[in-house]
Coordinates of C-alpha atoms and ligand atoms in Angstrom, one line a residue:
M1400 CA 115.3 38.5 -138.8
N1401 CA 112.4 37.8 -141.1
G1402 CA 110.4 36.2 -138.6
L1403 CA 110.3 32.9 -140.7
A1404 CA 111.4 30.1 -138.8
S1405 CA 113.5 27.4 -140.6
V1406 CA 112.5 23.6 -140.4
E1407 CA 114.8 22.8 -137.4
D1408 CA 113.5 25.6 -135.0
I1409 CA 112.6 23.9 -131.7
G1410 CA 110.7 24.6 -128.5
I1411 CA 112.1 22.8 -125.2
D1412 CA 110.1 22.4 -121.9
L1413 CA 112.9 22.2 -119.7
G1414 CA 111.1 20.0 -116.6
S1415 CA 112.6 18.5 -113.7
S1416 CA 111.1 15.1 -114.2
N1417 CA 111.1 15.4 -118.2
V1418 CA 112.7 17.3 -120.8
L1419 CA 110.4 17.4 -124.3
I1420 CA 111.7 18.9 -127.6
Y1421 CA 108.9 20.3 -130.3
A1422 CA 110.4 20.5 -133.7
R1423 CA 108.7 22.7 -135.9
R1424 CA 106.3 21.2 -138.3
R1425 CA 107.2 17.7 -136.6
G1426 CA 105.5 18.4 -133.4
V1427 CA 106.8 16.6 -130.2
V1428 CA 109.7 14.6 -131.2
F1429 CA 111.6 14.3 -128.2
N1430 CA 110.4 13.0 -124.5
E1431 CA 112.8 11.7 -121.9
P1432 CA 113.7 12.0 -118.1
A1433 CA 115.8 15.0 -117.1
M1434 CA 118.5 12.7 -115.7
L1435 CA 122.3 11.6 -116.1
A1436 CA 124.0 8.7 -114.5
V1437 CA 127.4 10.2 -113.1
D1438 CA 130.6 8.5 -111.9
H1439 CA 131.0 9.5 -108.2
E1440 CA 134.8 10.2 -108.5
T1441 CA 135.2 11.0 -112.0
R1442 CA 132.3 13.0 -112.5
N1443 CA 132.0 11.2 -116.2
V1444 CA 128.8 11.1 -117.5
I1445 CA 127.8 7.4 -118.1
A1446 CA 124.0 7.7 -119.3
I1447 CA 121.8 10.6 -120.4
G1448 CA 117.9 10.5 -120.2
L1449 CA 116.1 7.4 -120.6
E1450 CA 119.5 5.4 -120.5
A1451 CA 120.0 7.0 -117.2
Y1452 CA 116.4 6.5 -115.9
K1453 CA 116.6 2.8 -116.7
M1454 CA 119.6 2.7 -114.2
L1455 CA 118.0 4.7 -111.3
G1456 CA 117.5 2.3 -108.6
R1457 CA 120.0 -0.3 -109.7
E1458 CA 123.1 1.8 -110.3
P1459 CA 126.2 0.4 -109.4
N1460 CA 128.2 1.9 -106.2
N1461 CA 130.3 4.1 -108.0
I1462 CA 127.5 5.5 -109.9
E1463 CA 124.5 8.1 -109.1
V1464 CA 121.6 9.1 -111.1
V1465 CA 121.4 13.0 -111.0
R1466 CA 118.5 15.3 -111.7
P1467 CA 120.4 18.6 -112.7
L1468 CA 116.8 20.3 -112.1
Q1469 CA 115.4 20.0 -108.7
R1470 CA 112.4 21.8 -107.3
G1471 CA 112.4 23.8 -110.4
T1472 CA 115.7 25.1 -109.6
I1473 CA 119.0 24.6 -111.2
Q1474 CA 121.2 22.0 -109.0
D1475 CA 124.0 21.4 -111.4
F1476 CA 124.6 23.8 -114.1
D1477 CA 127.5 21.7 -115.8
M1478 CA 125.4 18.6 -115.6
L1479 CA 122.2 20.7 -117.0
N1480 CA 124.2 22.1 -120.3
I1481 CA 125.8 18.5 -121.0
M1482 CA 122.4 17.0 -121.0
L1483 CA 120.8 19.7 -122.6
N1484 CA 123.3 19.8 -125.3
H1485 CA 123.0 16.0 -125.9
F1486 CA 119.1 16.2 -126.4
V1487 CA 119.1 19.2 -128.7
V1488 CA 121.9 17.7 -130.8
R1489 CA 119.8 14.3 -130.7
V1490 CA 116.8 16.3 -132.2
I1491 CA 118.4 18.8 -134.8
G1492 CA 121.8 17.1 -135.5
K1493 CA 124.9 19.1 -135.4
H1494 CA 124.8 21.9 -137.9
I1495 CA 127.8 24.0 -138.6
F1496 CA 125.8 26.9 -141.0
A1497 CA 122.1 26.4 -140.1
R1498 CA 121.7 27.2 -136.4
P1499 CA 117.9 27.2 -135.3
R1500 CA 116.1 29.3 -133.2
A1501 CA 114.6 28.0 -130.0
V1502 CA 111.8 28.9 -127.6
L1503 CA 112.3 27.3 -123.7
S1504 CA 110.3 27.3 -121.1
L1505 CA 111.7 26.9 -117.5
S1506 CA 110.8 27.4 -113.8
A1507 CA 110.2 31.0 -112.6
S1508 CA 112.7 30.5 -109.8
A1509 CA 115.5 30.6 -112.4
N1510 CA 117.3 34.0 -111.8
E1511 CA 118.8 36.3 -114.4
I1512 CA 122.3 34.8 -114.0
E1513 CA 121.0 31.3 -114.5
K1514 CA 118.7 32.5 -117.4
R1515 CA 121.7 33.8 -119.2
Q1516 CA 124.1 31.1 -118.6
L1517 CA 121.2 28.7 -119.9
I1518 CA 121.0 30.9 -123.2
V1519 CA 124.7 30.6 -123.4
G1520 CA 124.5 26.8 -123.1
M1521 CA 121.9 26.4 -125.5
F1522 CA 124.1 28.6 -128.2
E1523 CA 126.8 25.9 -127.3
A1524 CA 124.3 23.4 -128.2
G1525 CA 123.7 25.2 -131.5
A1526 CA 120.8 27.5 -131.2
R1527 CA 121.1 31.0 -133.0
R1528 CA 119.0 32.4 -130.4
T1529 CA 116.7 31.2 -127.4
Q1530 CA 114.0 33.1 -126.0
L1531 CA 112.4 32.1 -122.8
I1532 CA 108.9 31.8 -122.0
E1533 CA 107.0 31.5 -118.6
R1534 CA 105.6 28.0 -117.7
P1535 CA 102.0 29.0 -117.3
L1536 CA 101.9 31.0 -120.7
A1537 CA 103.6 28.3 -122.6
A1538 CA 101.3 25.6 -121.0
A1539 CA 97.8 27.7 -121.8
I1540 CA 98.8 28.2 -125.4
G1541 CA 99.7 24.3 -126.0
A1542 CA 96.4 23.7 -124.3
G1543 CA 94.6 26.1 -127.0
M1544 CA 93.6 28.5 -124.7
D1545 CA 93.2 32.3 -125.7
I1546 CA 95.1 34.1 -123.8
S1547 CA 94.4 37.3 -125.4
Q1548 CA 90.8 37.4 -123.6
Y1549 CA 90.5 39.9 -120.9
N1550 CA 88.6 38.0 -118.6
G1551 CA 91.0 35.8 -116.2
R1552 CA 91.6 31.9 -116.8
M1553 CA 93.6 29.8 -114.4
V1554 CA 96.1 27.3 -115.5
V1555 CA 97.5 24.9 -113.4
D1556 CA 100.6 23.1 -114.6
I1557 CA 101.4 20.0 -112.3
G1558 CA 104.8 18.6 -113.1
G1559 CA 106.8 16.4 -111.2
A1560 CA 108.4 18.8 -108.4
T1561 CA 106.4 21.7 -108.8
T1562 CA 102.9 23.2 -109.8
D1563 CA 102.8 26.3 -111.5
I1564 CA 99.6 28.3 -111.0
A1565 CA 98.7 31.4 -112.7
V1566 CA 95.6 33.4 -113.8
I1567 CA 96.1 35.0 -117.0
A1568 CA 94.1 37.7 -118.6
S1569 CA 94.8 40.1 -121.6
G1570 CA 97.6 37.9 -122.4
E1571 CA 99.7 38.4 -119.2
M1572 CA 99.7 36.6 -115.7
M1573 CA 97.6 38.9 -113.6
A1574 CA 98.4 36.3 -110.6
R1575 CA 101.0 33.6 -110.1
N1576 CA 102.4 31.1 -107.6
T1577 CA 104.4 28.2 -107.3
L1578 CA 103.5 25.0 -105.3
D1579 CA 106.6 22.6 -104.3
I1580 CA 103.8 19.7 -104.4
A1581 CA 103.3 18.0 -107.5
G1582 CA 103.8 14.3 -109.2
D1583 CA 107.0 13.2 -106.9
A1584 CA 104.8 13.9 -103.8
F1585 CA 102.3 11.5 -104.8
T1586 CA 104.9 8.9 -105.7
D1587 CA 106.8 9.5 -102.3
A1588 CA 103.7 9.0 -100.3
I1589 CA 103.2 5.5 -102.0
I1590 CA 106.8 4.8 -101.0
R1591 CA 106.1 5.8 -97.5
Y1592 CA 102.7 3.9 -97.3
V1593 CA 104.0 0.8 -98.4
R1594 CA 106.9 1.0 -95.7
L1595 CA 105.0 1.7 -92.9
K1596 CA 101.9 -0.6 -94.0
H1597 CA 103.7 -3.4 -95.2
N1598 CA 107.2 -3.0 -94.2
L1599 CA 108.5 -3.3 -97.6
L1600 CA 111.2 -0.7 -99.1
I1601 CA 110.1 0.2 -102.7
G1602 CA 112.2 2.3 -105.4
F1603 CA 111.1 5.3 -107.1
R1604 CA 110.5 3.7 -110.3
T1605 CA 108.2 1.0 -108.8
A1606 CA 106.2 3.5 -106.9
E1607 CA 105.8 5.9 -110.1
D1608 CA 104.5 2.5 -112.1
I1609 CA 102.0 1.8 -109.5
K1610 CA 100.9 5.4 -109.3
C1611 CA 100.2 5.5 -112.8
A1612 CA 98.6 2.2 -113.2
L1613 CA 96.4 2.4 -109.9
G1614 CA 96.4 5.9 -108.6
T1615 CA 93.3 7.6 -108.3
V1616 CA 92.4 10.4 -106.0
Y1617 CA 88.5 10.1 -106.5
P1618 CA 86.4 7.1 -106.5
L1619 CA 86.7 5.9 -109.9
G1620 CA 86.7 2.5 -111.2
E1621 CA 86.9 -0.8 -109.2
S1622 CA 88.7 -0.3 -106.0
S1623 CA 89.6 -3.7 -105.2
V1624 CA 91.8 -4.0 -108.5
A1625 CA 95.2 -5.0 -107.3
L1626 CA 98.6 -5.1 -108.7
P1627 CA 102.1 -7.0 -107.6
I1628 CA 104.8 -5.0 -106.3
A1629 CA 108.3 -6.0 -105.4
G1630 CA 110.5 -4.5 -102.9
R1631 CA 112.7 -5.5 -100.0
N1632 CA 111.1 -6.7 -96.6
L1633 CA 112.5 -4.3 -93.8
V1634 CA 112.8 -7.1 -91.5
S1635 CA 114.3 -9.9 -93.2
G1636 CA 116.1 -7.9 -95.4
L1637 CA 114.9 -10.1 -98.3
P1638 CA 113.3 -9.4 -101.7
K1639 CA 109.5 -9.9 -101.6
Q1640 CA 106.5 -9.4 -103.6
I1641 CA 103.0 -8.1 -102.2
E1642 CA 99.8 -7.0 -103.6
V1643 CA 98.4 -3.6 -103.2
T1644 CA 94.7 -2.7 -104.3
R1645 CA 93.6 0.8 -105.9
E1646 CA 92.0 1.3 -102.6
E1647 CA 95.2 1.4 -100.5
I1648 CA 96.9 3.6 -103.1
A1649 CA 94.1 6.0 -102.7
E1650 CA 94.6 6.0 -99.1
A1651 CA 98.4 6.7 -99.5
L1652 CA 97.5 9.5 -101.8
E1653 CA 95.1 11.4 -99.1
E1654 CA 97.8 13.1 -97.5
P1655 CA 99.8 14.9 -100.7
L1656 CA 96.0 15.3 -102.5
H1657 CA 95.1 17.4 -99.1
Q1658 CA 98.3 19.5 -99.4
F1659 CA 97.8 20.1 -103.0
L1660 CA 94.0 21.1 -102.4
E1661 CA 94.9 23.7 -99.7
G1662 CA 98.0 25.0 -101.8
L1663 CA 95.5 25.8 -104.6
H1664 CA 93.0 27.0 -102.5
A1665 CA 95.4 29.3 -100.9
V1666 CA 96.4 30.6 -104.4
I1667 CA 92.6 31.4 -105.4
E1668 CA 92.1 32.9 -102.2
R1669 CA 94.6 35.8 -103.0
V1670 CA 93.3 36.5 -106.5
P1671 CA 91.9 39.6 -106.6
P1672 CA 87.9 39.6 -106.8
E1673 CA 87.0 40.3 -110.4
L1674 CA 89.5 37.9 -111.5
A1675 CA 88.5 35.4 -109.1
N1676 CA 84.6 35.8 -110.3
D1677 CA 86.3 35.3 -114.0
V1678 CA 88.0 32.0 -112.5
F1679 CA 84.5 31.0 -111.1
D1680 CA 82.8 31.8 -114.6
Q1681 CA 85.8 30.0 -116.9
G1682 CA 87.2 27.3 -114.6
I1683 CA 90.4 25.8 -114.3
L1684 CA 92.6 24.2 -116.9
L1685 CA 94.7 21.4 -115.8
T1686 CA 98.3 20.6 -117.6
G1687 CA 101.5 19.0 -116.9
G1688 CA 102.2 15.1 -116.6
G1689 CA 100.7 15.3 -113.0
A1690 CA 97.6 16.2 -114.4
A1691 CA 97.2 12.7 -115.7
M1692 CA 96.5 11.1 -112.3
K1693 CA 93.0 10.0 -112.3
G1694 CA 90.3 11.9 -110.5
L1695 CA 92.3 15.0 -110.2
Q1696 CA 90.0 17.3 -112.0
E1697 CA 86.9 15.8 -110.7
V1698 CA 88.1 16.2 -107.0
I1699 CA 89.4 19.8 -107.8
S1700 CA 85.9 20.8 -109.3
E1701 CA 84.1 19.2 -106.2
M1702 CA 86.2 20.8 -103.6
M1703 CA 86.6 24.0 -105.2
K1704 CA 83.4 24.4 -106.7
I1705 CA 85.2 25.6 -109.9
P1706 CA 84.7 23.8 -113.3
C1707 CA 88.0 22.1 -114.2
R1708 CA 89.4 20.4 -116.9
T1709 CA 92.3 18.4 -117.8
A1710 CA 93.9 19.3 -121.3
E1711 CA 94.4 16.8 -124.0
N1712 CA 98.1 15.2 -123.6
P1713 CA 98.7 17.5 -120.6
Q1714 CA 102.3 16.5 -120.3
Q1715 CA 102.8 17.9 -123.8
C1716 CA 101.1 21.4 -123.6
I1717 CA 104.4 23.4 -122.7
A1718 CA 106.6 22.0 -125.5
V1719 CA 103.6 22.6 -127.8
G1720 CA 103.1 26.0 -126.4
C1721 CA 106.6 26.8 -127.1
G1722 CA 106.1 25.6 -130.7
K1723 CA 103.5 27.2 -131.1
V1724 CA 105.3 30.6 -130.1
L1725 CA 108.0 29.6 -132.4
E1726 CA 105.5 29.1 -135.5
H1727 CA 103.6 32.5 -135.0
P1728 CA 106.3 35.1 -133.5
A1729 CA 104.3 38.0 -134.5
D1730 CA 101.4 36.8 -132.4
F1731 CA 103.2 36.2 -129.1
D1732 CA 106.1 38.9 -129.4
R1733 CA 105.0 40.4 -126.2
I1734 CA 105.3 37.6 -124.0
L1735 CA 108.7 36.6 -124.5
G1736 CA 111.5 37.4 -122.4
D1737 CA 115.1 37.7 -123.6
S1738 CA 114.0 38.4 -127.3
R1739 CA 116.9 40.4 -128.3
R1740 CA 119.7 38.6 -126.4
K1741 CA 121.7 36.2 -128.6
G1742 CA 123.8 33.6 -127.0
R1743 CA 126.9 35.9 -126.9
Ligands
ATP1051 N1 99.2 8.4 -115.8 C1 99.4 9.4 -114.6 N2 99.0 9.2 -113.5 C2 99.8 9.8 -112.6 N3 100.8 10.7 -112.6 C3 101.4 10.8 -113.7 C4 100.9 10.1 -115.0 N4 101.9 10.1 -116.0 C5 102.7 11.1 -115.6 N5 102.5 11.4 -114.6 C6 103.3 12.5 -113.5 O1 103.8 13.4 -114.2 C7 104.9 14.0 -113.5 C8 105.9 14.4 -114.4 O2 105.2 15.7 -115.1 P1 106.0 16.4 -116.0 O3 106.6 15.5 -117.3 O4 105.1 17.3 -116.6 O5 107.2 17.1 -115.2 P2 108.2 18.1 -115.6 O6 107.4 19.1 -116.5 O7 109.5 17.5 -115.7 O8 108.4 18.7 -114.1 P3 108.1 20.2 -113.4 O9 107.4 21.1 -114.1 O10 108.0 20.1 -111.9 O11 109.7 20.8 -113.6 C9 105.6 13.0 -112.9 O12 105.4 13.0 -111.2 C10 104.8 11.6 -113.2 O13 104.8 10.6 -112.2
MG1052 MG1 106.7 21.1 -116.4

C-alpha cells in the first residue's frame, strides 16, 4: 500500500434514504434512493434505486418496494448487498484486475458482524479494501470543518431516518447520540395532518414533494402560498385534489419539530461543561438532506441560543467527507475503522 489512490477509488454514504457515491477526482457522481422493488413470492429484484422509488406508492400487488436500511439498522442483508453491488458497479464498471479502494460511512448502530458482512459485500462488488468511517466525522470533514482543533464543535447530520449528533474535538468524537427523528418524521407528520384535517390519504412521495416545496419550520416567506395535492378521499374512496398552504404545512411540522428540538436539547445537556462552552462559542453545523428544511437553522439558533449554520450542499457532506479521506489518507489514518482488514 503506497497510500496513493487510483482513479476509481470511491467514497460511499450508505444512508437509509439515499446512497451517494463520490469518485476520486470526479466528486459526487451518484445519488439514488436506497430502495429495491422486489417480487413478494419469488424474491426477484425488479428495480433498484431511482427506478424502485418511481414505483413506490403505485407498485402492483405482487411487488413491494423495500428499504434495506431502516432507522439506521440493516433490515435485509441480501437486499443491501444486491443494491450496493448494483450501485458500485454502475459507478466503477466491472473490473477484473484494477480493484478500487473504498471508504464507506454507515450508521453507528451497525454491529461488528454486520460491518464485516458489509466489507465482504463490498469486496464482491469489486472493492479491494473497504474502510469504515463514523458518520459525524465524515459529515464534518465533508463540510470543511477542521476536526483536528482541540475545542469542541457540534455537528448534527439530519438524514431520513436518523439524526446523528456528535461533539468533535482533537479529531475524535467526545460525545455522540442518535435520534430516531429526522426527515421521515416530518414527511409522516404531513401525511397524518392531511388525513386528519382534510380526510385525504396521500402517499409518501406526495408528502415528500410537498415538504420540500412548501415546508418551513420558521416564519419565512409568504404563508398563504398554496400547492395542489392529490390523494384519496377517505369518505368517498375516490381520488381528490385539494390545495394546502405553507401555513398548514408549518402547522403539520410543529410536532416533529418539537420532538427534534427536545432530542437535540437533551444531547447538549449531557455534553461535559468545557465542551458545552465550546459548542456555545463555535456553534452547531447542520448537514444531511434533512438540513435542507427551510427555517431549521433559524429555529435551532433561536431555541438553543447557539449559533447554527447549514453546510453547503448538506446532503452531500458525508459522501464528500468519505472522498476527502480517500484522497488524503495520511491526514485521516487515525479515524478509520477496519483499516487493515481486507475483504477476505
Ligand atoms: N429541500 C428539502 N427540504 C426538506 N427536507 C429535505 C429537502 N431535501 C431533502 N430533504 C430530506 O432529507 C432526507 C434525506 O436525507 P439524506 O439523504 O441525508 O438521508 P440518509 O442519509 O439516506 O438517511 P439516514 O442518515 O437517516 O440513514 C429526506 O427525509 C428528505 O425528505
Ligand atoms: Mg445520512
